[in-house]
Amino acid sequence: MAVMDGCEAQYRTPVPEERVCPQCGKEVEVFTNRGRVIEDTACSCGYVFKAEEDVPLKVERPEE
Ligand SMILES: [Zn+2]
């Protein structure tokens, strides 16, 4: 059974979204996932919309 299909899958699919560049005011299409920019996207003016990482719920331990 493909239990992960349907509604759940939508949230995993990047969607194009228009963001206004704070530098030049132009609208730039960036790919987002649940409102987060998932990859660096450069505006034509040079401003870069940085990818916003979702903070994973895991404890980081220093490896030895
Ligand atoms: Zn710009």
Coordinates of N, CA and C and ligand atoms in Angstrom, one line a residue:
M1 N 0.8 -1.2 0.0 CA 0.0 0.0 0.0 C 0.9 1.3 0.0
A2 N 0.5 2.2 -0.8 CA 1.3 3.4 -0.9 C 0.7 4.4 0.1
V3 N 1.0 4.2 1.3 CA 0.4 5.1 2.4 C 1.0 6.5 2.4
M4 N 2.2 6.7 1.8 CA 2.8 8.0 1.8 C 2.4 8.9 0.6
D5 N 1.6 8.3 -0.3 CA 1.0 9.1 -1.4 C -0.1 10.0 -0.9
G6 N -0.6 10.8 -1.8 CA -1.8 11.6 -1.4 C -1.3 12.9 -0.7
C7 N -2.0 13.3 0.3 CA -1.8 14.5 1.0 C -0.4 14.7 1.5
E8 N 0.2 13.6 2.0 CA 1.5 13.7 2.6 C 2.5 14.1 1.5
A9 N 2.3 13.6 0.3 CA 3.3 13.8 -0.8 C 3.3 15.3 -1.2
Q10 N 2.2 16.0 -1.1 CA 2.2 17.4 -1.4 C 3.2 18.2 -0.6
Y11 N 3.3 17.9 0.6 CA 4.2 18.7 1.5 C 5.6 18.5 1.2
R12 N 5.9 17.4 0.4 CA 7.3 17.1 0.1 C 7.7 17.7 -1.2
T13 N 6.7 18.1 -2.0 CA 7.0 18.6 -3.3 C 7.3 20.1 -3.3
P14 N 8.5 20.5 -3.8 CA 8.8 21.9 -3.9 C 7.9 22.6 -4.8
V15 N 7.4 23.8 -4.3 CA 6.5 24.6 -5.2 C 7.2 25.9 -5.5
P16 N 7.0 26.4 -6.7 CA 7.5 27.7 -7.1 C 6.7 28.8 -6.4
E17 N 7.4 29.8 -5.9 CA 6.8 30.9 -5.1 C 7.5 32.2 -5.5
E18 N 6.6 33.2 -5.6 CA 7.2 34.5 -5.9 C 7.6 35.2 -4.6
R19 N 8.9 35.7 -4.6 CA 9.4 36.4 -3.4 C 9.9 37.8 -3.9
V20 N 9.6 38.8 -3.1 CA 10.1 40.1 -3.5 C 11.5 40.3 -3.1
C21 N 12.3 40.7 -4.0 CA 13.7 40.9 -3.7 C 13.8 42.2 -2.8
P22 N 14.5 42.0 -1.6 CA 14.6 43.2 -0.7 C 15.6 44.2 -1.2
Q23 N 16.3 43.9 -2.2 CA 17.3 44.8 -2.8 C 16.8 45.6 -3.9
C24 N 16.1 45.0 -4.8 CA 15.7 45.7 -6.0 C 14.2 45.8 -6.1
G25 N 13.4 45.0 -5.3 CA 12.0 45.1 -5.3 C 11.4 44.2 -6.4
K26 N 12.2 43.5 -7.1 CA 11.7 42.7 -8.2 C 11.2 41.3 -7.6
E27 N 10.2 40.8 -8.3 CA 9.7 39.4 -7.9 C 10.6 38.4 -8.5
V28 N 11.0 37.5 -7.6 CA 11.8 36.4 -8.0 C 11.2 35.0 -7.7
E29 N 11.2 34.1 -8.7 CA 10.6 32.8 -8.4 C 11.6 31.9 -7.7
V30 N 11.2 31.5 -6.5 CA 12.1 30.6 -5.8 C 11.3 29.3 -5.5
F31 N 12.0 28.3 -5.3 CA 11.3 27.0 -4.9 C 11.3 26.9 -3.4
T32 N 10.1 26.6 -3.0 CA 9.9 26.5 -1.5 C 9.2 25.2 -1.2
N33 N 9.4 24.8 0.0 CA 8.7 23.6 0.6 C 8.1 24.0 1.9
R34 N 6.8 24.1 1.9 CA 6.1 24.5 3.1 C 6.6 25.9 3.6
G35 N 6.7 26.8 2.6 CA 7.1 28.2 2.9 C 8.5 28.4 3.1
R36 N 9.4 27.4 3.0 CA 10.8 27.6 3.2 C 11.5 27.5 1.9
V37 N 12.4 28.4 1.6 CA 13.2 28.3 0.4 C 14.2 27.1 0.5
I38 N 14.1 26.3 -0.5 CA 14.9 25.1 -0.4 C 16.2 25.1 -1.1
E39 N 16.4 26.1 -2.0 CA 17.7 26.2 -2.6 C 18.0 27.7 -2.9
D40 N 19.3 27.9 -2.9 CA 19.8 29.3 -3.2 C 19.3 29.7 -4.5
T41 N 18.7 30.9 -4.5 CA 18.2 31.4 -5.8 C 18.7 32.9 -5.9
A42 N 19.4 33.1 -7.0 CA 19.9 34.5 -7.2 C 19.0 35.3 -8.0
C43 N 18.8 36.6 -7.5 CA 18.0 37.6 -8.3 C 19.0 38.1 -9.4
S44 N 18.4 38.7 -10.4 CA 19.2 39.3 -11.5 C 20.0 40.4 -11.0
C45 N 19.7 41.0 -9.9 CA 20.5 42.1 -9.3 C 21.7 41.7 -8.5
G46 N 21.7 40.4 -8.3 CA 22.8 39.8 -7.5 C 22.5 39.3 -6.1
Y47 N 21.3 39.8 -5.6 CA 20.9 39.3 -4.3 C 20.5 37.8 -4.4
V48 N 20.9 37.1 -3.3 CA 20.6 35.7 -3.3 C 19.7 35.3 -2.2
F49 N 18.6 34.7 -2.6 CA 17.7 34.2 -1.5 C 18.3 32.9 -1.0
K50 N 18.7 32.9 0.2 CA 19.4 31.7 0.8 C 18.4 30.6 1.1
A51 N 18.9 29.4 0.9 CA 18.1 28.3 1.2 C 17.9 28.3 2.7
E52 N 16.7 28.0 3.2 CA 16.4 28.0 4.6 C 16.3 26.5 5.0
E53 N 17.2 26.1 5.8 CA 17.2 24.7 6.2 C 16.3 24.5 7.3
D54 N 15.6 23.4 7.2 CA 14.7 23.0 8.3 C 15.6 22.3 9.4
V55 N 15.5 22.8 10.6 CA 16.3 22.2 11.6 C 15.8 20.8 12.0
P56 N 16.6 19.8 11.7 CA 16.1 18.5 12.0 C 16.1 18.2 13.5
L57 N 15.1 17.4 13.8 CA 15.0 17.1 15.3 C 15.9 16.0 15.6
K58 N 17.2 16.3 15.7 CA 18.1 15.3 16.1 C 19.2 15.9 16.9
V59 N 19.8 15.2 17.8 CA 20.8 15.7 18.7 C 22.1 15.4 18.0
E60 N 22.9 16.5 17.9 CA 24.2 16.4 17.4 C 25.2 16.1 18.4
R61 N 25.9 15.1 18.2 CA 26.9 14.7 19.2 C 28.3 14.8 18.6
P62 N 29.2 15.4 19.3 CA 30.6 15.4 18.7 C 31.2 14.0 18.6
E63 N 31.6 13.7 17.3 CA 32.1 12.4 17.1 C 33.6 12.4 17.5
E64 N 34.1 11.3 17.9 CA 35.5 11.2 18.2 C 36.2 10.3 17.3
Ligands
ZN1 ZN 16.9 41.9 -6.9

